[in-house]
Amino acid sequence: AELSDPSSSNESVSFVPHLGSDQTSCHIPFSGGYYPVGYSYEKSKVMMAEDPQGFKDAVQESLRRQVTAINTLVSRGMRFWDYGNSFLLEASRAGADILKEGTDSESVGEPVFRYPSYVQDIMGDIFSLGFGPFRWVCTSASPEDLALTDQIALGVLNEIRDQLAEKAEQDSAADVPGYASRAVPQLDDNILWITEADDHKLVVGSQARILYANAEARSKIAAAFNEAIADGRLSSPVMLSRDHHDVSGTDAPWRETSNIEDGSKFCADMAVHNVIGDASRGATSVSLH
């Protein structure tokens, strides 16, 4: 679609996207994480080294311009959220019109930004159910092995989904909303994902796959992989790992734990619990964010 400059206030925008976010590396905006509009990659590298203040000024001017464009598009129907890359924080530091009316960047308690982070707006409910992303890698680097792991994982998810659906019906009949009724739609999403992953060529790295699942599904999927390796259906071991987005992996008051309702967004409790728990359970590689 043809899109005129949305940072202007005119009405000539011919296309307004339904959803919008920003995936620049705004946690390091002045050292290669964000390249300002109008500057080539080569010129930006030179400025970073020879004129860091000038480069910072250009980045912040570009951030202000970008936020003006975002605000214009949102006023015309787009929904925007922070992707967890500190975009909102850096935009506020640049003086962009990103704060809620009557707040400032030092406010504590209530959300200060006019837009939510992806965790509170999208991922929070998923995480609260115990679902988070994990990865597996077929060490054979065989597409056939990856296809079989997809089918194995799909079988496990369908089995768990059927069990939870029955429980959800019982809860509904008793007018008692519970975990099952909230978890079934999440499982449906994950089943759709793994069913269509190969069609969409969603291979990560060397015959690897990412899937959202809770602890029960992960354990059962791992056990099913072991059985397939033992009986020869899989040609070599499968390595399982957590994803960097895994539940409680990171504490960051402007991102992953932004606007936690109990006010603990400035406490690094979830990440600490996560790293200690992983280490005590025998994980070979842990990190604290």
mmCIF file of C-alpha atoms in Angstrom:
data_model
loop_
_atom_site.group_PDB
_atom_site.id
_atom_site.type_symbol
_atom_site.label_atom_id
_atom_site.label_comp_id
_atom_site.label_asym_id
_atom_site.label_seq_id
_atom_site.Cartn_x
_atom_site.Cartn_y
_atom_site.Cartn_z
ATOM 1 C CA ALA A 1 0.000 0.000 0.000
ATOM 2 C CA GLU A 2 1.096 3.554 -0.610
ATOM 3 C CA LEU A 3 1.671 5.453 2.619
ATOM 4 C CA SER A 4 2.521 9.120 2.744
ATOM 5 C CA ASP A 5 4.473 10.598 5.652
ATOM 6 C CA PRO A 6 2.279 9.754 8.674
ATOM 7 C CA SER A 7 4.224 12.143 10.907
ATOM 8 C CA SER A 8 2.447 15.020 9.224
ATOM 9 C CA SER A 9 -0.988 16.075 10.390
ATOM 10 C CA ASN A 10 -2.603 15.931 6.948
ATOM 11 C CA GLU A 11 -5.222 13.382 5.982
ATOM 12 C CA SER A 12 -3.377 11.934 2.982
ATOM 13 C CA VAL A 13 -2.548 8.583 4.581
ATOM 14 C CA SER A 14 -4.053 6.048 2.202
ATOM 15 C CA PHE A 15 -3.364 2.979 4.341
ATOM 16 C CA VAL A 16 -3.611 2.533 8.106
ATOM 17 C CA PRO A 17 -2.334 -0.792 9.525
ATOM 18 C CA HIS A 18 -4.423 -2.548 12.155
ATOM 19 C CA LEU A 19 -1.446 -3.270 14.418
ATOM 20 C CA GLY A 20 1.840 -1.493 15.009
ATOM 21 C CA SER A 21 4.966 -1.892 17.113
ATOM 22 C CA ASP A 22 8.690 -1.145 16.988
ATOM 23 C CA GLN A 23 11.453 -3.749 17.031
ATOM 24 C CA THR A 24 14.555 -1.578 16.962
ATOM 25 C CA SER A 25 17.113 -2.251 19.700
ATOM 26 C CA CYS A 26 16.229 0.775 21.793
ATOM 27 C CA HIS A 27 18.005 -0.657 24.820
ATOM 28 C CA ILE A 28 21.199 0.481 22.987
ATOM 29 C CA PRO A 29 19.882 3.309 20.797
ATOM 30 C CA PHE A 30 23.131 5.257 20.440
ATOM 31 C CA SER A 31 25.512 2.417 19.628
ATOM 32 C CA GLY A 32 23.845 0.736 16.687
ATOM 33 C CA GLY A 33 20.454 -0.204 18.070
ATOM 34 C CA TYR A 34 18.574 2.592 16.310
ATOM 35 C CA TYR A 35 19.495 4.293 13.042
ATOM 36 C CA PRO A 36 17.953 7.747 12.528
ATOM 37 C CA VAL A 37 15.922 8.563 9.453
ATOM 38 C CA GLY A 38 17.907 10.268 6.691
ATOM 39 C CA TYR A 39 21.239 8.755 7.714
ATOM 40 C CA SER A 40 22.868 5.893 5.841
ATOM 41 C CA TYR A 41 24.325 2.913 7.665
ATOM 42 C CA GLU A 42 27.836 4.049 6.750
ATOM 43 C CA LYS A 43 27.287 7.657 7.839
ATOM 44 C CA SER A 44 25.731 6.479 11.104
ATOM 45 C CA LYS A 45 28.766 4.322 11.925
ATOM 46 C CA VAL A 46 31.098 7.268 11.326
ATOM 47 C CA MET A 47 28.975 9.577 13.479
ATOM 48 C CA MET A 48 28.829 7.047 16.323
ATOM 49 C CA ALA A 49 32.615 7.040 16.437
ATOM 50 C CA GLU A 50 33.433 10.662 15.595
ATOM 51 C CA ASP A 51 30.391 12.648 16.725
ATOM 52 C CA PRO A 52 28.495 10.621 19.347
ATOM 53 C CA GLN A 53 26.552 13.633 20.632
ATOM 54 C CA GLY A 54 25.489 14.546 17.113
ATOM 55 C CA PHE A 55 24.389 10.962 16.520
ATOM 56 C CA LYS A 56 22.436 10.924 19.783
ATOM 57 C CA ASP A 57 20.692 14.154 18.783
ATOM 58 C CA ALA A 58 19.787 12.652 15.398
ATOM 59 C CA VAL A 59 18.423 9.473 17.029
ATOM 60 C CA GLN A 60 16.288 11.442 19.457
ATOM 61 C CA GLU A 61 14.966 13.680 16.696
ATOM 62 C CA SER A 62 14.066 10.559 14.727
ATOM 63 C CA LEU A 63 12.341 9.062 17.776
ATOM 64 C CA ARG A 64 10.241 12.187 18.189
ATOM 65 C CA ARG A 65 9.325 12.031 14.499
ATOM 66 C CA GLN A 66 8.448 8.349 14.756
ATOM 67 C CA VAL A 67 6.208 8.877 17.786
ATOM 68 C CA THR A 68 4.372 11.678 15.972
ATOM 69 C CA ALA A 69 3.734 9.236 13.132
ATOM 70 C CA ILE A 70 2.585 6.536 15.562
ATOM 71 C CA ASN A 71 0.227 8.920 17.333
ATOM 72 C CA THR A 72 -1.235 9.984 13.985
ATOM 73 C CA LEU A 73 -1.826 6.390 12.895
ATOM 74 C CA VAL A 74 -3.315 5.462 16.287
ATOM 75 C CA SER A 75 -5.720 8.395 16.011
ATOM 76 C CA ARG A 76 -6.864 6.817 12.735
ATOM 77 C CA GLY A 77 -7.420 3.349 14.138
ATOM 78 C CA MET A 78 -4.091 1.559 14.534
ATOM 79 C CA ARG A 79 -3.350 -0.282 17.787
ATOM 80 C CA PHE A 80 0.220 0.177 19.046
ATOM 81 C CA TRP A 81 2.238 -1.480 21.794
ATOM 82 C CA ASP A 82 5.854 -1.555 22.955
ATOM 83 C CA TYR A 83 7.621 -4.719 21.864
ATOM 84 C CA GLY A 84 9.762 -4.941 24.998
ATOM 85 C CA ASN A 85 12.718 -3.122 23.491
ATOM 86 C CA SER A 86 12.595 0.051 25.634
ATOM 87 C CA PHE A 87 11.129 2.058 22.768
ATOM 88 C CA LEU A 88 8.659 3.874 25.011
ATOM 89 C CA LEU A 89 11.334 4.657 27.569
ATOM 90 C CA GLU A 90 13.830 6.031 25.041
ATOM 91 C CA ALA A 91 11.126 7.973 23.220
ATOM 92 C CA SER A 92 10.177 9.625 26.511
ATOM 93 C CA ARG A 93 13.825 10.482 27.175
ATOM 94 C CA ALA A 94 13.924 12.092 23.746
ATOM 95 C CA GLY A 95 10.980 14.296 24.693
ATOM 96 C CA ALA A 96 8.513 12.608 22.363
ATOM 97 C CA ASP A 97 4.774 12.908 22.969
ATOM 98 C CA ILE A 98 4.546 9.406 24.435
ATOM 99 C CA LEU A 99 3.444 9.992 28.025
ATOM 100 C CA LYS A 100 -0.047 9.855 29.446
ATOM 101 C CA GLU A 101 -1.531 13.237 30.172
ATOM 102 C CA GLY A 102 -0.675 14.399 33.678
ATOM 103 C CA THR A 103 2.292 12.037 34.151
ATOM 104 C CA ASP A 104 6.025 12.214 33.673
ATOM 105 C CA SER A 105 8.779 9.672 33.110
ATOM 106 C CA GLU A 106 9.586 9.569 36.833
ATOM 107 C CA SER A 107 6.061 8.661 37.949
ATOM 108 C CA VAL A 108 5.748 5.529 40.072
ATOM 109 C CA GLY A 109 2.702 3.307 40.345
ATOM 110 C CA GLU A 110 0.328 4.138 37.534
ATOM 111 C CA PRO A 111 1.399 3.507 33.929
ATOM 112 C CA VAL A 112 3.117 6.607 32.569
ATOM 113 C CA PHE A 113 3.037 5.792 28.847
ATOM 114 C CA ARG A 114 0.043 6.215 26.611
ATOM 115 C CA TYR A 115 0.731 2.782 25.093
ATOM 116 C CA PRO A 116 1.148 -0.560 26.890
ATOM 117 C CA SER A 117 4.048 -2.962 26.706
ATOM 118 C CA TYR A 118 3.464 -6.222 24.891
ATOM 119 C CA VAL A 119 3.762 -8.178 28.142
ATOM 120 C CA GLN A 120 0.972 -6.421 29.987
ATOM 121 C CA ASP A 121 -1.183 -6.072 26.870
ATOM 122 C CA ILE A 122 -0.689 -9.442 25.183
ATOM 123 C CA MET A 123 1.571 -11.855 27.042
ATOM 124 C CA GLY A 124 0.484 -11.359 30.638
ATOM 125 C CA ASP A 125 -2.554 -13.639 30.467
ATOM 126 C CA ILE A 126 -0.549 -16.295 28.644
ATOM 127 C CA PHE A 127 2.254 -16.195 31.211
ATOM 128 C CA SER A 128 -0.235 -16.274 34.088
ATOM 129 C CA LEU A 129 -1.462 -19.645 32.790
ATOM 130 C CA GLY A 130 2.067 -21.045 32.937
ATOM 131 C CA PHE A 131 2.532 -21.050 29.172
ATOM 132 C CA GLY A 132 5.806 -19.834 27.738
ATOM 133 C CA PRO A 133 8.019 -20.514 24.737
ATOM 134 C CA PHE A 134 10.626 -23.233 24.619
ATOM 135 C CA ARG A 135 12.752 -24.623 21.803
ATOM 136 C CA TRP A 136 13.953 -27.936 20.577
ATOM 137 C CA VAL A 137 16.723 -28.665 18.100
ATOM 138 C CA CYS A 138 17.098 -31.852 16.074
ATOM 139 C CA THR A 139 20.803 -32.610 16.394
ATOM 140 C CA SER A 140 20.601 -34.677 13.203
ATOM 141 C CA ALA A 141 19.819 -31.451 11.271
ATOM 142 C CA SER A 142 17.264 -33.590 9.462
ATOM 143 C CA PRO A 143 14.030 -32.005 8.177
ATOM 144 C CA GLU A 144 12.413 -35.430 8.481
ATOM 145 C CA ASP A 145 13.252 -35.537 12.191
ATOM 146 C CA LEU A 146 11.838 -32.048 12.669
ATOM 147 C CA ALA A 147 8.604 -33.024 10.921
ATOM 148 C CA LEU A 148 8.271 -36.031 13.222
ATOM 149 C CA THR A 149 8.868 -33.910 16.344
ATOM 150 C CA ASP A 150 6.071 -31.618 15.145
ATOM 151 C CA GLN A 151 3.720 -34.579 14.946
ATOM 152 C CA ILE A 152 4.796 -35.880 18.339
ATOM 153 C CA ALA A 153 4.263 -32.477 19.961
ATOM 154 C CA LEU A 154 0.903 -32.122 18.212
ATOM 155 C CA GLY A 155 -0.248 -35.465 19.606
ATOM 156 C CA VAL A 156 0.700 -34.452 23.142
ATOM 157 C CA LEU A 157 -1.051 -31.084 22.860
ATOM 158 C CA ASN A 158 -4.216 -32.658 21.479
ATOM 159 C CA GLU A 159 -4.290 -35.166 24.327
ATOM 160 C CA ILE A 160 -3.913 -32.442 26.968
ATOM 161 C CA ARG A 161 -6.429 -30.242 25.179
ATOM 162 C CA ASP A 162 -9.070 -32.989 25.176
ATOM 163 C CA GLN A 163 -8.603 -33.531 28.906
ATOM 164 C CA LEU A 164 -8.856 -29.820 29.678
ATOM 165 C CA ALA A 165 -11.883 -29.371 27.407
ATOM 166 C CA GLU A 166 -13.781 -31.955 29.437
ATOM 167 C CA LYS A 167 -12.828 -30.167 32.651
ATOM 168 C CA ALA A 168 -13.823 -26.808 31.134
ATOM 169 C CA GLU A 169 -17.287 -28.191 30.323
ATOM 170 C CA GLN A 170 -17.682 -29.391 33.904
ATOM 171 C CA ASP A 171 -16.636 -25.993 35.242
ATOM 172 C CA SER A 172 -19.043 -24.237 32.883
ATOM 173 C CA ALA A 173 -21.933 -26.456 33.953
ATOM 174 C CA ALA A 174 -21.176 -25.638 37.566
ATOM 175 C CA ASP A 175 -20.746 -21.946 36.705
ATOM 176 C CA VAL A 176 -17.230 -22.068 38.134
ATOM 177 C CA PRO A 177 -14.717 -20.429 35.774
ATOM 178 C CA GLY A 178 -11.330 -22.029 36.184
ATOM 179 C CA TYR A 179 -7.940 -22.698 34.663
ATOM 180 C CA ALA A 180 -9.233 -25.173 32.071
ATOM 181 C CA SER A 181 -11.576 -22.743 30.328
ATOM 182 C CA ARG A 182 -8.746 -20.217 29.992
ATOM 183 C CA ALA A 183 -6.098 -22.750 28.958
ATOM 184 C CA VAL A 184 -8.077 -24.450 26.161
ATOM 185 C CA PRO A 185 -7.981 -21.400 23.824
ATOM 186 C CA GLN A 186 -4.242 -21.107 24.425
ATOM 187 C CA LEU A 187 -3.778 -24.757 23.522
ATOM 188 C CA ASP A 188 -5.884 -24.225 20.405
ATOM 189 C CA ASP A 189 -3.500 -21.446 19.347
ATOM 190 C CA ASN A 190 -0.480 -23.648 19.966
ATOM 191 C CA ILE A 191 -2.033 -26.561 18.092
ATOM 192 C CA LEU A 192 -2.690 -24.304 15.101
ATOM 193 C CA TRP A 193 0.895 -23.037 15.280
ATOM 194 C CA ILE A 194 2.527 -26.462 15.303
ATOM 195 C CA THR A 195 0.105 -27.768 12.650
ATOM 196 C CA GLU A 196 1.020 -25.010 10.201
ATOM 197 C CA ALA A 197 4.654 -24.441 11.205
ATOM 198 C CA ASP A 198 6.133 -26.492 8.383
ATOM 199 C CA ASP A 199 3.834 -24.973 5.754
ATOM 200 C CA HIS A 200 5.037 -21.511 6.737
ATOM 201 C CA LYS A 201 8.709 -22.563 6.895
ATOM 202 C CA LEU A 202 8.994 -21.559 10.555
ATOM 203 C CA VAL A 203 12.370 -23.215 11.076
ATOM 204 C CA VAL A 204 14.668 -21.491 13.546
ATOM 205 C CA GLY A 205 18.375 -22.204 13.071
ATOM 206 C CA SER A 206 19.368 -25.766 12.295
ATOM 207 C CA GLN A 207 16.084 -27.689 12.204
ATOM 208 C CA ALA A 208 14.772 -26.137 15.396
ATOM 209 C CA ARG A 209 11.285 -25.271 16.519
ATOM 210 C CA ILE A 210 9.736 -22.899 19.067
ATOM 211 C CA LEU A 211 6.468 -23.753 20.803
ATOM 212 C CA TYR A 212 4.475 -22.273 23.662
ATOM 213 C CA ALA A 213 3.594 -24.860 26.283
ATOM 214 C CA ASN A 214 3.128 -25.262 30.014
ATOM 215 C CA ALA A 215 5.159 -27.531 32.298
ATOM 216 C CA GLU A 216 2.908 -30.549 31.733
ATOM 217 C CA ALA A 217 3.163 -30.340 27.957
ATOM 218 C CA ARG A 218 6.914 -29.778 27.996
ATOM 219 C CA SER A 219 7.511 -32.802 30.192
ATOM 220 C CA LYS A 220 5.259 -35.033 28.114
ATOM 221 C CA ILE A 221 6.734 -33.808 24.826
ATOM 222 C CA ALA A 222 10.246 -34.474 26.110
ATOM 223 C CA ALA A 223 9.288 -37.981 27.235
ATOM 224 C CA ALA A 224 7.685 -38.681 23.863
ATOM 225 C CA PHE A 225 10.854 -37.494 22.086
ATOM 226 C CA ASN A 226 12.891 -39.876 24.251
ATOM 227 C CA GLU A 227 10.637 -42.769 23.267
ATOM 228 C CA ALA A 228 10.980 -41.916 19.584
ATOM 229 C CA ILE A 229 14.764 -41.787 19.896
ATOM 230 C CA ALA A 230 14.854 -45.098 21.757
ATOM 231 C CA ASP A 231 12.737 -46.924 19.181
ATOM 232 C CA GLY A 232 14.574 -45.404 16.224
ATOM 233 C CA ARG A 233 11.837 -43.181 14.804
ATOM 234 C CA LEU A 234 14.068 -40.175 15.458
ATOM 235 C CA SER A 235 17.562 -40.630 14.075
ATOM 236 C CA SER A 236 19.427 -38.716 16.809
ATOM 237 C CA PRO A 237 18.878 -36.887 20.105
ATOM 238 C CA VAL A 238 16.751 -33.766 20.377
ATOM 239 C CA MET A 239 18.031 -30.875 22.468
ATOM 240 C CA LEU A 240 15.453 -28.955 24.476
ATOM 241 C CA SER A 241 15.971 -25.410 25.715
ATOM 242 C CA ARG A 242 14.029 -22.521 27.141
ATOM 243 C CA ASP A 243 13.432 -19.408 25.075
ATOM 244 C CA HIS A 244 14.603 -15.958 26.158
ATOM 245 C CA HIS A 245 10.922 -15.036 26.470
ATOM 246 C CA ASP A 246 10.205 -17.858 28.860
ATOM 247 C CA VAL A 247 7.989 -17.209 31.856
ATOM 248 C CA SER A 248 9.643 -14.952 34.451
ATOM 249 C CA GLY A 249 12.930 -14.847 32.572
ATOM 250 C CA THR A 250 13.459 -11.094 32.777
ATOM 251 C CA ASP A 251 12.602 -8.266 35.137
ATOM 252 C CA ALA A 252 12.548 -4.823 33.521
ATOM 253 C CA PRO A 253 10.213 -2.142 34.917
ATOM 254 C CA TRP A 254 9.579 -0.562 31.517
ATOM 255 C CA ARG A 255 9.238 -3.842 29.627
ATOM 256 C CA GLU A 256 8.689 -7.413 30.833
ATOM 257 C CA THR A 257 7.384 -6.518 34.293
ATOM 258 C CA SER A 258 5.988 -3.096 33.472
ATOM 259 C CA ASN A 259 2.973 -1.989 35.491
ATOM 260 C CA ILE A 260 2.689 -5.151 37.575
ATOM 261 C CA GLU A 261 -0.461 -4.522 39.586
ATOM 262 C CA ASP A 262 1.035 -5.265 43.007
ATOM 263 C CA GLY A 263 3.639 -2.527 42.515
ATOM 264 C CA SER A 264 6.610 -4.907 42.419
ATOM 265 C CA LYS A 265 7.798 -3.948 38.956
ATOM 266 C CA PHE A 266 11.038 -2.549 40.383
ATOM 267 C CA CYS A 267 11.866 -5.811 42.214
ATOM 268 C CA ALA A 268 14.009 -8.394 40.420
ATOM 269 C CA ASP A 269 12.197 -11.256 42.114
ATOM 270 C CA MET A 270 10.866 -13.198 39.142
ATOM 271 C CA ALA A 271 14.169 -13.361 37.285
ATOM 272 C CA VAL A 272 16.025 -14.314 40.470
ATOM 273 C CA HIS A 273 13.544 -17.076 41.254
ATOM 274 C CA ASN A 274 13.828 -18.290 37.686
ATOM 275 C CA VAL A 275 17.619 -18.491 37.600
ATOM 276 C CA ILE A 276 17.869 -20.105 41.043
ATOM 277 C CA GLY A 277 15.148 -22.607 40.205
ATOM 278 C CA ASP A 278 16.737 -23.521 36.873
ATOM 279 C CA ALA A 279 20.155 -23.954 38.452
ATOM 280 C CA SER A 280 18.850 -26.084 41.331
ATOM 281 C CA ARG A 281 16.989 -28.328 38.899
ATOM 282 C CA GLY A 282 20.191 -29.078 37.019
ATOM 283 C CA ALA A 283 20.086 -26.730 34.045
ATOM 284 C CA THR A 284 23.460 -26.608 32.278
ATOM 285 C CA SER A 285 23.150 -22.986 31.212
ATOM 286 C CA VAL A 286 21.346 -20.257 33.156
ATOM 287 C CA SER A 287 21.396 -16.472 32.983
ATOM 288 C CA LEU A 288 20.050 -13.614 35.086
ATOM 289 C CA HIS A 289 18.502 -10.642 33.267
#
